[in-house]
Coordinates of C-alpha atoms and ligand atoms in Angstrom, one line a residue:
M1 CA 12.4 -0.2 18.5
K2 CA 9.4 1.7 17.2
E3 CA 6.2 1.7 19.2
L4 CA 2.7 2.0 17.9
K5 CA 0.6 4.7 19.6
G6 CA -2.4 6.9 19.1
K7 CA -4.6 6.8 16.0
A8 CA -2.6 4.2 14.1
R9 CA -2.9 1.8 17.0
E10 CA -6.6 2.4 17.5
L11 CA -7.3 1.9 13.8
L12 CA -5.4 -1.4 13.7
M13 CA -7.2 -2.7 16.8
Q14 CA -10.5 -1.7 15.4
A15 CA -9.7 -3.2 12.0
M16 CA -8.9 -6.6 13.4
E17 CA -12.1 -7.3 15.3
G18 CA -13.6 -10.4 13.5
E19 CA -12.5 -12.3 10.4
Q20 CA -11.0 -9.3 8.7
R21 CA -9.4 -9.0 5.3
V22 CA -6.1 -7.0 4.9
V23 CA -4.8 -5.6 1.7
V24 CA -1.2 -4.4 1.6
V25 CA 0.1 -2.1 -1.3
S26 CA 3.9 -2.0 -1.5
G27 CA 6.1 0.3 -3.6
A28 CA 9.8 0.8 -4.3
G29 CA 10.4 2.2 -0.8
I30 CA 10.0 -1.2 0.8
S31 CA 13.0 -2.5 -1.2
A32 CA 15.1 0.6 -0.8
E33 CA 16.7 -0.8 2.4
S34 CA 17.5 -4.0 0.4
G35 CA 19.7 -1.7 -1.8
I36 CA 17.3 -1.3 -4.8
P37 CA 17.0 2.4 -5.7
T38 CA 13.5 3.9 -6.0
F39 CA 12.8 6.0 -9.1
R40 CA 13.2 9.2 -7.2
G41 CA 16.9 9.7 -6.5
V42 CA 19.8 10.3 -9.0
E43 CA 20.6 6.5 -8.9
G44 CA 17.4 6.0 -11.0
Y45 CA 18.8 7.8 -14.0
W46 CA 20.4 6.0 -17.0
Q47 CA 22.9 7.4 -19.4
V48 CA 22.7 6.7 -23.2
G49 CA 25.4 8.4 -25.1
S50 CA 25.6 11.9 -23.7
K51 CA 22.0 12.0 -22.6
N52 CA 20.7 11.2 -19.1
Y53 CA 17.3 9.6 -19.0
H54 CA 14.8 9.7 -16.1
P55 CA 13.2 6.3 -15.5
H56 CA 9.8 7.7 -16.5
E57 CA 11.2 8.3 -20.0
L58 CA 12.8 4.9 -20.4
A59 CA 10.1 2.7 -18.8
T60 CA 7.8 3.2 -21.7
L61 CA 6.7 1.2 -24.7
S62 CA 7.5 4.1 -27.0
A63 CA 11.1 4.2 -25.7
F64 CA 11.4 0.5 -26.3
R65 CA 10.1 0.8 -29.8
R66 CA 12.6 3.6 -30.5
Q67 CA 15.7 2.2 -28.8
P68 CA 15.1 -1.4 -27.7
R69 CA 18.8 -2.2 -27.0
E70 CA 19.2 0.8 -24.6
V71 CA 16.0 -0.1 -22.8
W72 CA 17.1 -3.8 -22.6
S73 CA 20.5 -2.8 -21.3
W74 CA 18.9 -0.7 -18.5
Y75 CA 16.6 -3.6 -17.6
L76 CA 19.4 -6.2 -17.6
Y77 CA 21.3 -3.9 -15.2
R78 CA 18.3 -3.5 -13.0
R79 CA 17.6 -7.2 -13.1
G80 CA 21.1 -7.8 -11.7
V81 CA 20.6 -5.3 -8.9
C82 CA 17.3 -7.0 -8.0
L83 CA 18.6 -10.5 -8.1
R84 CA 21.6 -9.7 -6.0
A85 CA 19.5 -7.9 -3.3
E86 CA 18.0 -9.8 -0.3
P87 CA 14.5 -9.3 1.2
N88 CA 14.6 -7.2 4.4
A89 CA 12.6 -7.2 7.7
A90 CA 9.6 -5.6 6.1
H91 CA 9.3 -8.3 3.4
H92 CA 9.7 -11.0 6.0
A93 CA 7.1 -9.5 8.4
L94 CA 4.5 -9.4 5.6
V95 CA 5.0 -13.1 5.0
R96 CA 4.3 -13.7 8.7
L97 CA 1.1 -11.7 8.3
E98 CA 0.1 -13.7 5.2
Q99 CA 0.7 -17.0 7.1
H100 CA -1.8 -15.8 9.8
L101 CA -4.5 -14.6 7.5
N102 CA -4.1 -16.9 4.5
E103 CA -6.7 -16.0 1.9
R104 CA -7.8 -13.0 3.9
F105 CA -4.5 -11.4 3.0
T106 CA -3.7 -9.8 -0.4
L107 CA -0.4 -8.2 -1.3
V108 CA -0.6 -5.8 -4.3
T109 CA 3.0 -4.9 -5.2
Q110 CA 4.2 -2.3 -7.7
N111 CA 7.6 -3.8 -7.3
V112 CA 9.2 -5.8 -10.1
D113 CA 12.1 -7.0 -8.0
G114 CA 10.5 -10.3 -6.8
L115 CA 11.7 -9.8 -3.2
H116 CA 8.3 -10.5 -1.7
G117 CA 8.2 -13.9 -3.4
R118 CA 11.8 -14.6 -2.3
A119 CA 10.9 -13.8 1.3
G120 CA 8.2 -16.5 1.0
A121 CA 5.0 -14.6 -0.1
S122 CA 2.7 -17.0 -1.9
R123 CA 1.9 -16.6 -5.6
E124 CA -1.8 -16.9 -5.0
Q125 CA -2.0 -14.0 -2.5
T126 CA 0.5 -11.7 -4.3
Y127 CA -0.4 -9.6 -7.2
E128 CA 2.6 -8.2 -9.1
V129 CA 0.7 -5.4 -10.8
H130 CA 3.7 -4.1 -12.6
G131 CA 5.3 -7.4 -13.6
N132 CA 8.5 -9.0 -12.6
I133 CA 12.0 -8.1 -13.9
R134 CA 13.3 -11.7 -14.1
F135 CA 10.8 -12.4 -16.9
M136 CA 10.3 -11.4 -20.5
R137 CA 7.4 -11.9 -22.9
F138 CA 6.6 -12.1 -26.6
D139 CA 3.4 -10.0 -27.1
D140 CA 4.2 -9.6 -30.8
V141 CA 3.8 -13.3 -31.5
G142 CA 0.7 -13.6 -29.2
E143 CA 2.4 -15.6 -26.5
L144 CA 0.7 -15.0 -23.2
D145 CA 2.9 -16.6 -20.6
P146 CA 6.1 -14.8 -19.6
R147 CA 9.3 -16.7 -19.8
L148 CA 12.4 -16.4 -17.5
I149 CA 15.1 -14.3 -19.0
P150 CA 17.8 -16.8 -20.0
E151 CA 20.5 -17.3 -17.4
E152 CA 23.1 -17.0 -20.1
L153 CA 22.5 -13.2 -19.6
S154 CA 24.7 -12.2 -16.6
T155 CA 23.2 -10.9 -13.4
D156 CA 26.5 -9.2 -12.7
W157 CA 25.7 -6.4 -15.2
A158 CA 27.9 -3.3 -14.7
R159 CA 26.1 0.0 -14.6
G160 CA 26.0 1.6 -18.1
R161 CA 27.0 -1.6 -19.9
Q162 CA 25.3 -2.1 -23.3
V163 CA 23.9 -5.4 -24.4
H164 CA 26.0 -7.1 -27.2
D165 CA 24.8 -8.6 -30.4
D166 CA 25.3 -12.2 -29.3
E167 CA 23.4 -11.4 -26.0
I168 CA 20.5 -9.8 -27.7
N169 CA 19.9 -13.1 -29.5
Y170 CA 19.0 -14.7 -26.2
L171 CA 16.1 -12.3 -26.0
R172 CA 14.6 -13.4 -29.3
H173 CA 11.8 -15.8 -30.1
A174 CA 12.7 -18.8 -32.3
C175 CA 11.0 -16.8 -35.1
G176 CA 13.5 -13.9 -34.6
V177 CA 11.1 -11.4 -32.9
L178 CA 12.7 -9.5 -30.0
G179 CA 11.0 -10.1 -26.6
R180 CA 10.3 -7.4 -24.1
P181 CA 10.7 -7.1 -20.3
H182 CA 7.7 -8.5 -18.5
V183 CA 6.8 -5.2 -16.8
L184 CA 4.0 -2.6 -17.2
W185 CA 5.3 0.5 -18.7
F186 CA 4.1 4.1 -17.9
D187 CA 2.4 4.4 -21.3
E188 CA 0.5 1.1 -21.0
Y189 CA -2.7 -0.2 -19.4
Y190 CA -3.3 -2.7 -16.7
D191 CA -5.2 -5.9 -17.5
E192 CA -6.4 -8.9 -15.5
T193 CA -4.5 -11.6 -17.3
R194 CA -1.0 -10.3 -16.7
F195 CA -1.4 -7.7 -14.0
R196 CA -4.4 -8.8 -11.9
Y197 CA -6.3 -5.5 -12.4
D198 CA -9.8 -6.7 -11.6
S199 CA -8.7 -9.0 -8.8
T200 CA -6.9 -6.0 -7.2
L201 CA -10.0 -3.8 -7.3
R202 CA -12.1 -6.7 -5.9
A203 CA -9.6 -7.1 -3.1
A204 CA -9.8 -3.3 -2.4
E205 CA -13.7 -3.4 -2.3
A206 CA -13.6 -6.3 0.2
A207 CA -10.7 -4.9 2.4
D208 CA -11.2 -4.2 6.1
L209 CA -7.8 -2.7 6.5
L210 CA -5.3 -1.2 3.9
L211 CA -1.6 -0.8 4.6
V212 CA 0.4 1.2 2.0
V213 CA 4.1 1.0 2.3
G214 CA 6.9 2.8 0.5
S215 CA 5.0 4.3 -2.4
S216 CA 4.8 7.8 -3.7
G217 CA 1.3 7.3 -5.3
T218 CA 2.3 8.1 -8.9
T219 CA 0.8 5.0 -10.5
N220 CA -2.8 4.5 -11.3
L221 CA -4.0 1.2 -9.8
P222 CA -2.5 1.6 -6.3
V223 CA -4.1 5.1 -6.1
Q224 CA -7.5 3.6 -7.1
V225 CA -7.1 1.0 -4.3
A226 CA -6.4 3.7 -1.7
E227 CA -9.2 5.9 -2.9
R228 CA -11.8 3.1 -2.9
V229 CA -10.8 2.1 0.6
S230 CA -10.8 5.7 1.9
E231 CA -14.3 6.3 0.4
R232 CA -15.6 3.4 2.4
N233 CA -14.1 4.8 5.6
I234 CA -12.1 1.7 6.1
P235 CA -8.9 2.1 8.3
F236 CA -5.8 2.6 6.3
I237 CA -2.2 3.1 7.4
V238 CA 0.5 4.6 5.4
V239 CA 4.2 3.9 6.1
N240 CA 6.7 6.2 4.3
K241 CA 10.1 7.6 5.0
D242 CA 8.9 11.0 3.7
V243 CA 5.8 13.1 4.3
D244 CA 5.8 14.2 0.7
S245 CA 3.6 11.6 -0.9
Y246 CA 0.1 11.3 -2.3
F247 CA -0.8 8.5 0.1
V248 CA 0.4 10.4 3.2
D249 CA -1.7 13.3 2.1
L250 CA -4.8 11.1 1.6
A251 CA -4.4 9.4 5.0
Q252 CA -3.8 12.7 6.8
H253 CA -7.1 14.0 5.3
S254 CA -9.1 11.0 6.0
Q255 CA -11.0 10.2 9.3
T256 CA -9.8 6.6 9.1
G257 CA -6.3 7.2 7.9
A258 CA -3.0 7.3 9.9
V259 CA 0.6 7.8 8.9
L260 CA 3.7 6.3 10.2
I261 CA 6.8 8.2 9.1
G262 CA 10.0 6.2 9.0
N263 CA 11.7 3.2 7.4
A264 CA 9.6 0.3 6.2
S265 CA 12.0 -2.2 7.8
E266 CA 11.4 -0.6 11.2
W267 CA 7.6 0.0 11.0
I268 CA 6.2 -3.0 9.2
P269 CA 7.4 -5.6 11.7
V270 CA 5.8 -3.5 14.5
V271 CA 2.5 -3.1 12.6
V272 CA 2.5 -6.8 11.8
D273 CA 3.1 -7.8 15.4
Q274 CA 0.3 -5.6 16.6
L275 CA -2.1 -7.0 14.0
I276 CA -1.2 -10.6 14.9
K277 CA -1.7 -9.8 18.6
A278 CA -5.1 -8.3 17.9
M279 CA -6.4 -11.4 16.0
Ligands
NAD1 P1 8.7 5.8 -6.1 O1 10.1 5.6 -6.4 O2 7.9 6.7 -6.9 O3 8.5 6.2 -4.5 C1 9.1 5.5 -3.5 C2 8.5 5.9 -2.2 O4 9.1 5.1 -1.1 C3 8.7 7.4 -1.8 O5 7.5 7.9 -1.4 C4 9.7 7.3 -0.7 O6 9.5 8.4 0.2 C5 9.4 6.0 -0.1 N1 10.6 5.4 0.6 C6 11.9 5.4 0.2 N2 12.6 4.7 1.1 C7 11.8 4.2 2.0 C8 12.0 3.4 3.2 N3 13.2 2.9 3.5 N4 10.9 3.1 3.9 C9 9.6 3.6 3.6 N5 9.4 4.4 2.5 C10 10.5 4.7 1.7 O7 8.1 4.3 -6.2 P2 6.7 3.7 -6.4 O8 5.7 4.6 -5.8 O9 6.8 2.3 -6.0 O10 6.4 3.7 -7.9 C11 7.1 4.0 -9.0 C12 7.3 2.8 -10.0 O11 8.6 2.4 -9.9 C13 6.5 1.6 -9.8 O12 5.8 1.4 -11.1 C14 7.5 0.5 -9.6 O13 7.1 -0.6 -10.4 C15 8.7 1.0 -10.1 N6 10.0 0.7 -9.3 C16 10.1 -0.6 -8.8 C17 11.3 -0.9 -8.1 C18 11.4 -2.2 -7.4 O14 10.9 -3.2 -8.0 N7 12.1 -2.3 -6.3 C19 12.3 0.1 -7.9 C20 12.1 1.3 -8.5 C21 10.9 1.6 -9.2

């Protein structure tokens, strides 16, 4: 069992004096121990014909416009991986923290896997700032609300399997227009309606403690959250398996930052226990 010591412990104790607000930013690393690959390793790649694509090339609107079937095949495969995975101790621990803090808790997740919600995180306090892979939407016909991807599309999707003609029809609107995965792609912009952009920045401005877990810091909004918190000299703790990440760097160079190197499923329950004890 890990034990909290030194600066991280001091910052947590200091942060929890009074009616404090906690913001948690989670990234792909928190779900890695549930068996969902991050975008970093070789498992993230996807082969189309003889070419291997990095996720950053496929998770774009321009790739979807060019090769919608290939992008859909990749998403249907990833949807299956996410739906078959189970939340781990880190997801569950964050639910306990939410239950203690209620509306003083905000979870900003970059993950599209829905594991926080399946662990019991509330819809109100969870901002899925990159969408949710179980859903699709029809921007091209001006429909705002995402719809669940029809269950006729198998969740037992083999790696590399392409979507068939009859299956692609489940992804069409009644008018024939093809829907798209309900995610934010790398060449797109955040907004409030779908991705809670303004709400996230407001939560960052009001935070008394920031916890960043399992994120490399390559996406814009989570980086803005950490920078706003760090500029205000608010305690922030970064949990990552690896030292090589933007957030680790930021925390190490900040007076009020601390880093816990190791697995999310080991550190987050310890951090949450400490916070609950300090309340
Ligand atoms: P990333 O793949 O860029 O980085 C993952 C980070 O997690 C790395 O810094 C890594 O060191 C760390 N990590 C890996 N295993 C860990 C563990 N067990 N405990 C603690 N840390 C661990 O992911 P990102 O920063 O979240 O962002 C990339 C984008 O990828 C996001 O837009 C996200 O939407 C998307 N994505 C989501 C999922 C998912 O929903 N599960 C999976 C892959 C990618």
